[in-house]
C-alpha cells in the first residue's frame, strides 16, 4: 500500500501493477532498492536498523556454495544468479543494492489478510465488511520447492475471523479478503522458533491498538512473554530447504524437513511413444515432481517410531478408490503402506509404460467405448452381472483410442475422461512395478548427486561432531540460533549447509528403502 501511495513511484507502479507487468513482490523489492539510496527517505530510521548481510545462499562465497553442491538449493541459487545477471545487463541499478532489497523482502515479508476495501480503497463498499481480528502464526504458503522455483514468504493462517458479515459463507469471505505481502517494522525483527513465544494479529477495527488495520504481538497459547527473553514467532512448518534458501538458517533434526524428487521434464521427450504418453500425462493432471515430508515415513513400511502412528483414513480411501474397478488386476496388499503421492506415481506409471502395455490400454479403451455406446442405446439389455461390470469399466475411463498409441480423442460429443478414470485405466494395464523401479532409479540418482561433492551422510555427521568436540575442548561452548545449537568453531553458513545436506541424504536413504521394499512386493504380487 505504501508503494502504490508513494508520491513519486506510486503512479507508475500502480500502472504497471494494474497491467500485470509486475507483481506485488517485485514492487516491494524495487521500492526498497530506491528508498535505501534516498538520503531523505522517510523510512531511513527503519532501513538503518536492517541487516546489510545475510545467511541465505545468494550471499555465499564460491567456497561456501560448494558445500551445497548436488542439492536443490545449489541448482536454484545458480539459476537465480543467472536470472539476475541477465536482468542487470540492461539496468543502471547496482546489483548489490537490488540483492540487498531482494533478501530483505524474502527474509522479512509477511502474508497479511486484509479486507478488500482496505487494499483497494477506491472501490470501498458502503457496508461494514471489516473483519475485526485475524489470529495465526506466519507460515509458508508455498511448499513446492525446486531448482526452477524456490519462493516462499511468511504467511498467516487464519484460525478465526470475528465479526463476520451475517449470511456470508466462508467461500465468499475468501473473495472479500486480500492477502497482502509486506514488511511490518517491529514484528519483522522476530526470529523463528518451533516453540514460538508469540503470534500476531491484525486489529481490523483498532479495538486493541486504537489504530485500524494495525498489527500487534501477543503471547502464544498459555505462555507468557518473559522479561529479557527473546520474542520469537513461527515462520511455519518449513523444511530446511526453504529455511536455508529464503531465510539463511536451518533447524537441526527439523521435524518438517522434506526431500524433493522430480522426473526431469527434458528427459520425457526421449522416452518411447512420447506423444501418447504426453497426452496421458496431461489427461491425468500428473505431477512430475513431488515433496516427500519426513512425516510420511510414519505411515510406511519402516516407521521411525516403534509404535506406528495410525495412518489417515482419508489417505487410504483416496488411494483405494484408484484401484477399485472391475479389471483383472487385484488390489495390492501393500497399498495402505505406500508413502509416495499418487499424483507422482501415476506420472511414473505412464512414463515407464512399455509398448505391449500401450497396446493393452488401446484395446481396452476401444472396447470400453464400444460397450458404452451399446449400453446407452438399450440400457435394459445390460442388466447381467457381466454387463454391470462392463458399465463400471466405462465409468472408469471413457476415451476413444484411434490407434495402438491410445490417443485421448473423444468421438463426437462424448465426455472426455476425468483424471481419476485415466489413472485407473493405466493402473490396470501397468501395475506398480514399472513406476516403482523408475522411482528407485530417481532416488538413487539423487543420492549420487548429493554424495558426489560432500561424501556420505556419516561424513557429514562426523564433521558436525568434530566441531562440537572442538568447542568443548577449547572451552568455546556453543550458541543457540532459531532453536538449534550451533558450534562456535564452525561458520554459520558451513554449519547450515552441512545440516541441510545431511538431512537430504538421510531422507533420500529412508525413502529409497521404502521404494525398494514396495518394488519387491509389487513384483512378488505381479503388479
Short mmCIF file of C-alpha atoms in Angstrom, two decimals:
data_model
loop_
_atom_site.label_atom_id
_atom_site.label_comp_id
_atom_site.label_asym_id
_atom_site.label_seq_id
_atom_site.Cartn_x
_atom_site.Cartn_y
_atom_site.Cartn_z
CA UNK A 1 0.00 0.00 0.00
CA UNK A 2 2.86 2.39 0.79
CA UNK A 3 4.46 1.69 -2.59
CA UNK A 4 1.25 2.41 -4.50
CA UNK A 5 0.67 5.58 -2.44
CA UNK A 6 4.22 6.92 -2.84
CA UNK A 7 4.05 10.40 -4.47
CA UNK A 8 6.98 9.69 -6.80
CA UNK A 9 6.85 5.94 -7.50
CA UNK A 10 3.17 5.37 -6.85
CA UNK A 11 1.54 6.39 -10.17
CA UNK A 12 3.93 4.41 -12.36
CA UNK A 13 3.97 1.41 -10.02
CA UNK A 14 0.17 1.38 -9.94
CA UNK A 15 0.03 1.43 -13.73
CA UNK A 16 2.50 -1.47 -14.05
CA UNK A 17 0.70 -3.40 -11.32
CA UNK A 18 -2.75 -2.95 -12.88
CA UNK A 19 -1.43 -4.00 -16.30
CA UNK A 20 0.08 -7.14 -14.77
CA UNK A 21 3.62 -6.24 -15.84
CA UNK A 22 4.96 -6.73 -12.30
CA UNK A 23 3.71 -8.40 -9.13
CA UNK A 24 3.49 -7.03 -5.61
CA UNK A 25 6.72 -8.78 -4.60
CA UNK A 26 8.77 -7.06 -7.29
CA UNK A 27 7.24 -3.69 -6.41
CA UNK A 28 8.29 -4.11 -2.80
CA UNK A 29 11.85 -5.04 -3.81
CA UNK A 30 12.00 -2.10 -6.22
CA UNK A 31 10.73 0.25 -3.52
CA UNK A 32 13.33 -0.97 -1.00
CA UNK A 33 16.12 -0.62 -3.56
CA UNK A 34 15.27 3.01 -4.26
CA UNK A 35 14.41 4.03 -0.69
CA UNK A 36 17.77 2.78 0.53
CA UNK A 37 19.51 5.12 -1.94
CA UNK A 38 17.39 8.14 -0.96
CA UNK A 39 19.20 10.27 1.58
CA UNK A 40 15.97 11.92 2.76
CA UNK A 41 13.81 8.79 2.80
CA UNK A 42 11.10 8.87 5.47
CA UNK A 43 11.89 5.17 6.04
CA UNK A 44 15.57 5.83 6.84
CA UNK A 45 15.32 5.14 10.61
CA UNK A 46 13.81 1.73 9.86
CA UNK A 47 16.15 0.93 6.97
CA UNK A 48 19.19 1.78 9.09
CA UNK A 49 18.23 -0.94 11.56
CA UNK A 50 18.01 -3.67 8.92
CA UNK A 51 20.92 -6.07 8.33
CA UNK A 52 23.32 -5.49 5.47
CA UNK A 53 24.45 -9.09 5.02
CA UNK A 54 22.50 -12.34 5.08
CA UNK A 55 22.96 -16.06 5.54
CA UNK A 56 20.97 -17.29 2.54
CA UNK A 57 22.91 -18.83 -0.38
CA UNK A 58 22.70 -15.69 -2.54
CA UNK A 59 25.28 -14.25 -0.12
CA UNK A 60 27.53 -17.30 -0.08
CA UNK A 61 31.07 -17.12 -1.42
CA UNK A 62 32.05 -19.59 -4.11
CA UNK A 63 33.66 -21.79 -1.46
CA UNK A 64 30.56 -21.61 0.74
CA UNK A 65 28.35 -22.57 -2.19
CA UNK A 66 30.43 -25.68 -2.88
CA UNK A 67 29.17 -27.06 0.42
CA UNK A 68 25.73 -27.27 -1.21
CA UNK A 69 26.79 -28.89 -4.46
CA UNK A 70 24.40 -31.61 -5.58
CA UNK A 71 21.41 -30.18 -3.68
CA UNK A 72 18.29 -28.48 -4.98
CA UNK A 73 19.32 -25.25 -3.25
CA UNK A 74 22.63 -25.24 -5.13
CA UNK A 75 20.92 -25.51 -8.51
CA UNK A 76 18.28 -22.94 -7.58
CA UNK A 77 20.91 -20.43 -6.45
CA UNK A 78 22.81 -20.82 -9.72
CA UNK A 79 19.62 -20.24 -11.72
CA UNK A 80 18.68 -17.19 -9.69
CA UNK A 81 22.12 -15.63 -10.14
CA UNK A 82 21.84 -16.28 -13.87
CA UNK A 83 18.42 -14.64 -13.99
CA UNK A 84 19.65 -11.59 -12.06
CA UNK A 85 22.76 -11.22 -14.23
CA UNK A 86 20.61 -11.10 -17.38
CA UNK A 87 18.30 -8.54 -15.75
CA UNK A 88 21.13 -6.24 -14.71
CA UNK A 89 22.85 -6.25 -18.09
CA UNK A 90 20.19 -3.75 -19.17
CA UNK A 91 19.83 -1.94 -15.86
CA UNK A 92 21.56 1.01 -14.23
CA UNK A 93 20.65 -0.22 -10.75
CA UNK A 94 23.56 -1.56 -8.71
CA UNK A 95 23.31 -5.33 -8.32
CA UNK A 96 24.33 -5.20 -4.65
CA UNK A 97 21.50 -2.77 -3.84
CA UNK A 98 18.95 -4.96 -5.58
CA UNK A 99 20.34 -8.11 -3.91
CA UNK A 100 20.02 -6.42 -0.53
CA UNK A 101 16.41 -5.42 -1.21
CA UNK A 102 15.60 -8.90 -2.51
CA UNK A 103 16.99 -10.51 0.65
CA UNK A 104 15.25 -8.02 2.93
CA UNK A 105 11.92 -8.84 1.34
CA UNK A 106 12.22 -12.64 1.31
CA UNK A 107 13.61 -12.87 4.85
CA UNK A 108 11.11 -10.46 6.42
CA UNK A 109 7.92 -10.23 4.35
CA UNK A 110 4.70 -11.44 5.90
CA UNK A 111 1.48 -12.55 4.23
CA UNK A 112 -1.24 -10.46 5.85
CA UNK A 113 -5.04 -10.75 5.45
CA UNK A 114 -6.96 -7.51 4.90
CA UNK A 115 -10.48 -6.67 3.73
CA UNK A 116 -10.59 -5.85 0.02
CA UNK A 117 -11.92 -2.36 0.81
CA UNK A 118 -8.68 -1.55 2.68
CA UNK A 119 -6.34 -2.76 -0.05
CA UNK A 120 -8.43 -1.20 -2.82
CA UNK A 121 -9.92 1.90 -1.15
CA UNK A 122 -11.22 3.29 -4.47
CA UNK A 123 -13.89 0.55 -4.51
CA UNK A 124 -14.98 0.69 -0.90
CA UNK A 125 -18.26 -0.96 -0.07
CA UNK A 126 -20.69 1.13 1.94
CA UNK A 127 -21.37 -1.87 4.12
CA UNK A 128 -19.07 -2.58 7.02
CA UNK A 129 -17.19 -5.65 5.84
CA UNK A 130 -14.36 -5.12 8.31
CA UNK A 131 -13.01 -8.26 9.92
CA UNK A 132 -12.08 -7.39 13.45
CA UNK A 133 -9.27 -9.84 14.06
CA UNK A 134 -7.02 -12.29 12.28
CA UNK A 135 -5.15 -14.63 14.54
CA UNK A 136 -2.42 -17.01 13.47
CA UNK A 137 1.21 -17.90 13.09
CA UNK A 138 3.15 -16.94 10.00
CA UNK A 139 3.60 -20.00 7.88
CA UNK A 140 4.79 -20.94 4.42
CA UNK A 141 2.10 -20.54 1.79
CA UNK A 142 4.21 -22.12 -1.00
CA UNK A 143 5.57 -25.65 -0.17
CA UNK A 144 6.82 -26.65 -3.52
CA UNK A 145 10.47 -26.02 -3.93
CA UNK A 146 12.56 -26.86 -6.95
CA UNK A 147 15.56 -25.78 -8.93
CA UNK A 148 13.21 -23.80 -11.18
CA UNK A 149 11.24 -22.05 -8.47
CA UNK A 150 12.21 -21.51 -4.85
CA UNK A 151 9.86 -18.92 -3.45
CA UNK A 152 8.03 -18.53 -0.19
CA UNK A 153 7.01 -15.97 2.38
CA UNK A 154 5.95 -15.70 5.95
CA UNK A 155 2.19 -16.01 5.84
CA UNK A 156 -0.58 -16.14 8.36
CA UNK A 157 -3.01 -18.93 8.96
CA UNK A 158 -6.45 -17.55 9.69
CA UNK A 159 -7.56 -19.51 12.72
CA UNK A 160 -10.64 -17.44 13.37
CA UNK A 161 -12.39 -14.46 11.84
CA UNK A 162 -14.53 -12.46 14.23
CA UNK A 163 -17.30 -10.07 13.31
CA UNK A 164 -18.24 -11.85 10.12
CA UNK A 165 -20.96 -10.39 7.96
CA UNK A 166 -24.26 -12.19 8.66
CA UNK A 167 -25.18 -14.66 5.94
CA UNK A 168 -21.75 -14.59 4.31
CA UNK A 169 -20.23 -18.00 3.73
CA UNK A 170 -16.57 -18.84 4.22
CA UNK A 171 -16.17 -19.14 0.43
CA UNK A 172 -17.38 -15.60 -0.18
CA UNK A 173 -15.34 -14.29 2.74
CA UNK A 174 -12.30 -15.64 0.96
CA UNK A 175 -13.21 -13.49 -2.02
CA UNK A 176 -13.53 -10.42 0.20
CA UNK A 177 -10.15 -10.97 1.84
CA UNK A 178 -6.95 -9.92 0.13
CA UNK A 179 -3.65 -11.37 1.31
CA UNK A 180 -1.05 -8.62 1.12
CA UNK A 181 2.66 -9.31 1.29
CA UNK A 182 4.61 -6.64 3.08
CA UNK A 183 7.06 -5.64 5.78
CA UNK A 184 5.86 -4.80 9.27
CA UNK A 185 8.56 -2.83 11.14
CA UNK A 186 8.94 -4.28 14.60
CA UNK A 187 7.26 -7.63 14.14
CA UNK A 188 9.69 -8.46 11.34
CA UNK A 189 12.55 -8.44 13.85
CA UNK A 190 11.23 -11.62 15.48
CA UNK A 191 13.21 -14.77 14.80
CA UNK A 192 11.67 -18.18 14.11
CA UNK A 193 11.27 -20.88 16.71
CA UNK A 194 9.40 -24.18 16.62
CA UNK A 195 8.10 -23.30 20.09
CA UNK A 196 7.22 -19.70 19.32
CA UNK A 197 6.71 -17.36 22.25
CA UNK A 198 4.27 -15.15 20.37
CA UNK A 199 1.85 -14.89 17.49
CA UNK A 200 0.48 -11.84 15.72
CA UNK A 201 -2.89 -10.41 14.83
CA UNK A 202 -4.36 -7.80 12.53
CA UNK A 203 -6.50 -5.38 14.51
CA UNK A 204 -9.08 -4.58 11.83
CA UNK A 205 -11.18 -2.11 13.80
CA UNK A 206 -8.44 -0.86 16.12
CA UNK A 207 -10.23 -2.08 19.24
CA UNK A 208 -6.97 -3.25 20.82
CA UNK A 209 -4.37 -0.82 19.50
CA UNK A 210 -6.56 2.17 18.77
CA UNK A 211 -5.39 2.14 15.12
CA UNK A 212 -7.48 0.33 12.48
CA UNK A 213 -5.62 -2.31 10.45
CA UNK A 214 -2.63 -2.25 12.76
CA UNK A 215 -0.78 -5.36 13.92
CA UNK A 216 0.42 -6.48 17.30
CA UNK A 217 2.13 -9.38 19.04
CA UNK A 218 0.61 -11.43 21.82
CA UNK A 219 1.62 -14.45 23.86
CA UNK A 220 1.23 -17.77 22.08
CA UNK A 221 -1.24 -20.08 23.82
CA UNK A 222 -0.94 -20.10 27.59
CA UNK A 223 2.66 -18.95 27.59
CA UNK A 224 3.54 -15.53 28.98
CA UNK A 225 6.26 -13.37 27.50
CA UNK A 226 9.20 -13.20 29.87
CA UNK A 227 11.39 -10.19 30.59
CA UNK A 228 14.87 -10.40 28.99
CA UNK A 229 13.78 -13.37 26.88
CA UNK A 230 13.74 -13.22 23.08
CA UNK A 231 10.29 -12.89 21.50
CA UNK A 232 10.02 -15.44 18.69
CA UNK A 233 7.28 -16.24 16.21
CA UNK A 234 6.76 -19.20 13.89
CA UNK A 235 7.55 -18.88 10.20
CA UNK A 236 5.53 -22.02 9.59
CA UNK A 237 6.17 -25.72 9.16
CA UNK A 238 9.02 -25.32 6.69
CA UNK A 239 11.73 -27.77 5.77
CA UNK A 240 15.41 -26.84 5.89
CA UNK A 241 15.42 -26.39 2.11
CA UNK A 242 13.05 -23.42 2.37
CA UNK A 243 14.55 -22.10 5.59
CA UNK A 244 18.08 -22.03 4.18
CA UNK A 245 17.19 -20.66 0.76
CA UNK A 246 14.85 -17.94 1.98
CA UNK A 247 15.96 -17.07 5.50
CA UNK A 248 19.55 -18.29 5.79
CA UNK A 249 19.20 -20.69 8.71
CA UNK A 250 18.30 -24.33 9.32
CA UNK A 251 16.98 -26.40 12.21
CA UNK A 252 18.88 -29.49 13.26
CA UNK A 253 16.64 -32.58 13.15
CA UNK A 254 13.86 -30.49 11.64
CA UNK A 255 10.58 -32.45 12.03
CA UNK A 256 9.17 -30.65 8.97
CA UNK A 257 12.06 -31.50 6.68
CA UNK A 258 11.35 -32.96 3.26
CA UNK A 259 13.12 -34.10 0.11
CA UNK A 260 12.06 -33.15 -3.41
CA UNK A 261 12.08 -35.80 -6.15
CA UNK A 262 11.38 -34.97 -9.78
CA UNK A 263 11.50 -36.56 -13.18
CA UNK A 264 13.43 -34.18 -15.49
CA UNK A 265 10.97 -32.69 -17.95
CA UNK A 266 13.63 -32.59 -20.66
CA UNK A 267 14.08 -36.37 -20.35
CA UNK A 268 10.45 -37.18 -21.21
CA UNK A 269 10.91 -36.29 -24.87
CA UNK A 270 13.42 -39.12 -25.21
CA UNK A 271 11.14 -41.88 -23.89
CA UNK A 272 9.36 -44.24 -26.24
CA UNK A 273 5.94 -43.19 -27.57
CA UNK A 274 6.43 -39.70 -26.19
CA UNK A 275 3.39 -38.18 -27.92
CA UNK A 276 0.93 -40.67 -26.46
CA UNK A 277 2.47 -40.52 -23.01
CA UNK A 278 2.39 -36.71 -23.05
CA UNK A 279 -1.36 -36.85 -23.79
CA UNK A 280 -1.90 -39.33 -20.98
CA UNK A 281 0.09 -37.20 -18.55
CA UNK A 282 -1.99 -34.17 -19.46
CA UNK A 283 -5.27 -36.08 -19.13
CA UNK A 284 -4.30 -37.28 -15.66
CA UNK A 285 -3.02 -33.90 -14.49
CA UNK A 286 0.02 -35.88 -13.43
CA UNK A 287 2.82 -34.31 -11.41
CA UNK A 288 6.46 -34.76 -12.48
CA UNK A 289 7.79 -33.79 -9.08
CA UNK A 290 6.77 -34.33 -5.50
CA UNK A 291 7.72 -33.33 -1.99
CA UNK A 292 8.28 -36.17 0.43
CA UNK A 293 7.89 -34.84 4.01
CA UNK A 294 9.60 -36.70 6.82
CA UNK A 295 6.18 -37.29 8.42
CA UNK A 296 5.20 -39.66 5.58
CA UNK A 297 7.64 -42.23 6.93
CA UNK A 298 5.42 -42.73 9.98
CA UNK A 299 2.88 -44.46 7.73
CA UNK A 300 5.26 -46.55 5.66
CA UNK A 301 6.87 -49.98 5.86
CA UNK A 302 9.59 -48.78 8.23
CA UNK A 303 8.06 -46.20 10.60
CA UNK A 304 10.51 -44.18 12.67
CA UNK A 305 8.67 -44.82 15.94
CA UNK A 306 8.34 -48.28 17.48
CA UNK A 307 4.61 -47.69 17.74
CA UNK A 308 3.47 -46.75 14.26
CA UNK A 309 1.11 -43.81 14.11
CA UNK A 310 -2.29 -44.64 12.73
CA UNK A 311 -2.46 -43.58 9.11
CA UNK A 312 -5.04 -41.17 7.83
CA UNK A 313 -8.30 -42.83 6.81
CA UNK A 314 -8.76 -40.33 4.01
CA UNK A 315 -5.37 -41.19 2.57
CA UNK A 316 -6.26 -44.88 2.48
CA UNK A 317 -9.69 -44.30 0.94
CA UNK A 318 -8.32 -42.00 -1.78
CA UNK A 319 -5.67 -44.50 -2.73
CA UNK A 320 -8.02 -47.48 -2.71
CA UNK A 321 -10.52 -45.70 -4.97
CA UNK A 322 -7.92 -45.54 -7.71
CA UNK A 323 -7.78 -49.34 -7.83
CA UNK A 324 -11.45 -50.04 -7.21
CA UNK A 325 -12.68 -51.14 -10.61
CA UNK A 326 -13.66 -54.38 -12.31
CA UNK A 327 -10.43 -55.26 -14.11
CA UNK A 328 -8.34 -58.38 -13.71
CA UNK A 329 -5.57 -56.89 -11.59
CA UNK A 330 -6.02 -57.39 -7.86
CA UNK A 331 -5.69 -54.59 -5.37
CA UNK A 332 -2.15 -54.62 -3.88
CA UNK A 333 -1.77 -55.82 -0.31
CA UNK A 334 0.73 -53.02 0.32
CA UNK A 335 -1.46 -50.14 -0.85
CA UNK A 336 -2.02 -48.68 2.64
CA UNK A 337 1.74 -48.62 3.27
CA UNK A 338 2.80 -46.71 0.17
CA UNK A 339 4.13 -43.33 1.27
CA UNK A 340 4.56 -41.86 -2.21
CA UNK A 341 1.91 -39.44 -3.57
CA UNK A 342 -0.44 -41.00 -6.11
CA UNK A 343 -0.11 -37.96 -8.38
CA UNK A 344 3.58 -38.70 -8.76
CA UNK A 345 3.21 -42.46 -9.04
CA UNK A 346 0.68 -42.16 -11.82
CA UNK A 347 3.10 -39.98 -13.78
CA UNK A 348 5.84 -42.57 -13.34
CA UNK A 349 3.49 -45.40 -14.43
CA UNK A 350 2.81 -43.52 -17.65
CA UNK A 351 6.46 -42.73 -18.35
CA UNK A 352 7.54 -46.32 -17.65
CA UNK A 353 4.78 -47.83 -19.83
CA UNK A 354 6.02 -50.43 -22.34
CA UNK A 355 4.81 -50.91 -25.92
CA UNK A 356 2.77 -54.01 -25.12
CA UNK A 357 1.08 -52.13 -22.29
CA UNK A 358 0.14 -49.36 -24.71
CA UNK A 359 -1.44 -51.98 -26.97
CA UNK A 360 -3.32 -53.36 -23.98
CA UNK A 361 -4.58 -49.93 -22.98
CA UNK A 362 -5.61 -49.20 -26.55
CA UNK A 363 -7.59 -52.45 -26.90
CA UNK A 364 -9.21 -51.96 -23.52
CA UNK A 365 -10.30 -48.40 -24.24
CA UNK A 366 -11.70 -49.20 -27.69
CA UNK A 367 -13.82 -51.97 -26.17
CA UNK A 368 -14.97 -49.65 -23.40
CA UNK A 369 -16.15 -47.02 -25.88
CA UNK A 370 -17.97 -49.63 -27.99
CA UNK A 371 -19.75 -51.11 -24.97
CA UNK A 372 -20.64 -47.68 -23.70
CA UNK A 373 -22.35 -46.81 -26.99
CA UNK A 374 -24.35 -50.04 -26.92
CA UNK A 375 -25.28 -49.51 -23.29
CA UNK A 376 -26.87 -46.16 -23.89
CA UNK A 377 -28.84 -47.50 -26.88
CA UNK A 378 -30.64 -50.00 -24.69
CA UNK A 379 -29.72 -49.81 -21.03
CA UNK A 380 -32.08 -52.59 -20.02
CA UNK A 381 -30.24 -55.01 -22.26
CA UNK A 382 -27.24 -54.92 -19.95
CA UNK A 383 -28.55 -55.90 -16.54
CA UNK A 384 -26.49 -59.03 -16.00
CA UNK A 385 -23.56 -59.05 -13.62
CA UNK A 386 -21.17 -59.19 -16.53
CA UNK A 387 -22.78 -56.21 -18.22
CA UNK A 388 -22.81 -54.29 -14.93
CA UNK A 389 -19.08 -54.80 -14.70
CA UNK A 390 -18.62 -53.51 -18.23
CA UNK A 391 -20.63 -50.40 -17.37
CA UNK A 392 -18.41 -49.84 -14.35
CA UNK A 393 -15.46 -50.20 -16.67
CA UNK A 394 -16.77 -47.39 -18.83
CA UNK A 395 -17.30 -45.23 -15.78
CA UNK A 396 -13.62 -45.66 -15.01
CA UNK A 397 -12.41 -44.41 -18.37
CA UNK A 398 -14.30 -43.24 -21.46
CA UNK A 399 -11.91 -42.41 -24.28
CA UNK A 400 -11.63 -43.06 -27.95
CA UNK A 401 -8.41 -44.85 -28.94
CA UNK A 402 -7.91 -44.35 -32.64
CA UNK A 403 -4.66 -46.36 -32.73
CA UNK A 404 -2.43 -48.60 -30.62
CA UNK A 405 -0.90 -45.40 -29.22
CA UNK A 406 -4.12 -44.81 -27.27
CA UNK A 407 -4.67 -41.22 -28.34
CA UNK A 408 -7.00 -39.44 -25.98
CA UNK A 409 -9.51 -38.23 -28.56
CA UNK A 410 -13.23 -38.37 -27.84
CA UNK A 411 -15.67 -39.27 -30.61
CA UNK A 412 -18.46 -36.88 -31.40
CA UNK A 413 -19.77 -35.19 -28.30
CA UNK A 414 -18.58 -37.80 -25.84
CA UNK A 415 -17.43 -36.75 -22.42
CA UNK A 416 -13.69 -36.71 -22.00
CA UNK A 417 -12.35 -38.91 -19.19
CA UNK A 418 -11.56 -37.48 -15.80
CA UNK A 419 -8.03 -37.72 -14.47
CA UNK A 420 -9.10 -40.40 -11.97
CA UNK A 421 -10.55 -42.51 -14.75
CA UNK A 422 -7.40 -42.37 -16.85
CA UNK A 423 -5.23 -43.19 -13.83
CA UNK A 424 -7.28 -46.27 -13.06
CA UNK A 425 -7.05 -47.49 -16.65
CA UNK A 426 -3.28 -47.12 -16.72
CA UNK A 427 -3.03 -48.88 -13.38
CA UNK A 428 -4.98 -51.83 -14.81
CA UNK A 429 -2.55 -52.12 -17.72
CA UNK A 430 0.73 -51.31 -15.96
CA UNK A 431 0.51 -52.01 -12.25
CA UNK A 432 3.14 -50.55 -9.93
CA UNK A 433 6.43 -52.29 -10.67
CA UNK A 434 7.47 -50.06 -13.59
CA UNK A 435 6.72 -46.87 -11.68
CA UNK A 436 8.44 -48.08 -8.51
CA UNK A 437 11.53 -49.16 -10.45
CA UNK A 438 11.68 -45.70 -12.01
CA UNK A 439 11.26 -44.15 -8.56
CA UNK A 440 14.11 -46.27 -7.17
CA UNK A 441 16.29 -45.08 -10.06
CA UNK A 442 15.42 -41.43 -9.41
CA UNK A 443 16.20 -41.72 -5.70
CA UNK A 444 19.49 -43.48 -6.43
CA UNK A 445 20.41 -40.70 -8.86
CA UNK A 446 19.54 -38.08 -6.25
CA UNK A 447 21.74 -39.83 -3.68
CA UNK A 448 24.65 -39.94 -6.15
CA UNK A 449 24.29 -36.19 -6.75
CA UNK A 450 24.15 -35.46 -3.02
CA UNK A 451 27.20 -37.56 -2.17
CA UNK A 452 29.36 -36.60 -5.14
CA UNK A 453 30.75 -33.42 -3.65
CA UNK A 454 30.48 -33.96 0.10
CA UNK A 455 30.53 -37.68 0.82
CA UNK A 456 28.05 -39.75 2.74
CA UNK A 457 25.62 -38.93 5.50
CA UNK A 458 28.10 -40.39 8.00
CA UNK A 459 30.79 -37.99 6.76
CA UNK A 460 28.52 -35.03 7.46
CA UNK A 461 27.68 -36.35 10.93
CA UNK A 462 31.39 -36.71 11.67
CA UNK A 463 32.08 -33.10 10.62
CA UNK A 464 29.37 -31.79 12.95
CA UNK A 465 30.56 -33.94 15.83
CA UNK A 466 34.16 -32.78 15.38
CA UNK A 467 33.04 -29.15 15.53
CA UNK A 468 31.13 -29.80 18.75
CA UNK A 469 34.09 -31.67 20.26
CA UNK A 470 36.40 -28.80 19.29
CA UNK A 471 34.18 -26.30 21.09
CA UNK A 472 34.17 -28.43 24.22
CA UNK A 473 37.94 -28.98 24.24
CA UNK A 474 38.71 -25.30 23.63
CA UNK A 475 36.04 -24.08 26.04
CA UNK A 476 34.18 -22.12 23.36
CA UNK A 477 30.78 -23.52 24.17
CA UNK A 478 28.09 -23.13 21.54
CA UNK A 479 25.39 -20.66 20.59
CA UNK A 480 21.68 -21.13 20.07
CA UNK A 481 20.03 -19.81 16.92
CA UNK A 482 16.42 -20.31 15.85
CA UNK A 483 16.01 -23.14 18.33
CA UNK A 484 19.17 -25.04 17.23
CA UNK A 485 22.55 -25.37 18.94
CA UNK A 486 25.37 -24.28 16.60
CA UNK A 487 29.09 -24.75 17.37
CA UNK A 488 31.12 -21.55 17.51
CA UNK A 489 34.17 -23.14 15.88
CA UNK A 490 32.28 -23.51 12.56
CA UNK A 491 30.86 -20.69 10.47
CA UNK A 492 27.08 -20.44 10.41
CA UNK A 493 26.98 -20.82 6.63
CA UNK A 494 29.02 -24.03 6.68
CA UNK A 495 27.12 -25.48 9.63
CA UNK A 496 23.77 -24.71 7.96
CA UNK A 497 24.94 -26.27 4.69
CA UNK A 498 26.10 -29.48 6.37
CA UNK A 499 22.92 -29.84 8.45
CA UNK A 500 20.76 -29.28 5.37
CA UNK A 501 22.59 -31.67 3.05
CA UNK A 502 22.85 -34.35 5.75
CA UNK A 503 19.08 -34.17 6.19
CA UNK A 504 18.62 -34.53 2.43
CA UNK A 505 20.83 -37.62 2.36
CA UNK A 506 19.05 -39.13 5.35
CA UNK A 507 15.59 -38.64 3.88
CA UNK A 508 16.67 -39.86 0.45
CA UNK A 509 18.08 -43.02 2.05
CA UNK A 510 14.90 -43.66 4.04
CA UNK A 511 12.55 -43.09 1.11
CA UNK A 512 14.78 -45.22 -1.11
CA UNK A 513 14.39 -48.02 1.41
CA UNK A 514 10.61 -47.61 1.24
CA UNK A 515 10.61 -47.61 -2.57
CA UNK A 516 12.83 -50.70 -2.82
CA UNK A 517 10.63 -52.66 -0.43
CA UNK A 518 7.46 -51.61 -2.25
CA UNK A 519 9.05 -52.66 -5.56
CA UNK A 520 9.82 -56.14 -4.24
CA UNK A 521 6.23 -56.54 -3.03
CA UNK A 522 4.84 -55.31 -6.36
CA UNK A 523 6.96 -57.80 -8.28
CA UNK A 524 6.01 -60.68 -5.98
CA UNK A 525 2.29 -59.91 -6.42
CA UNK A 526 2.51 -59.47 -10.18
CA UNK A 527 1.92 -55.74 -10.03
#
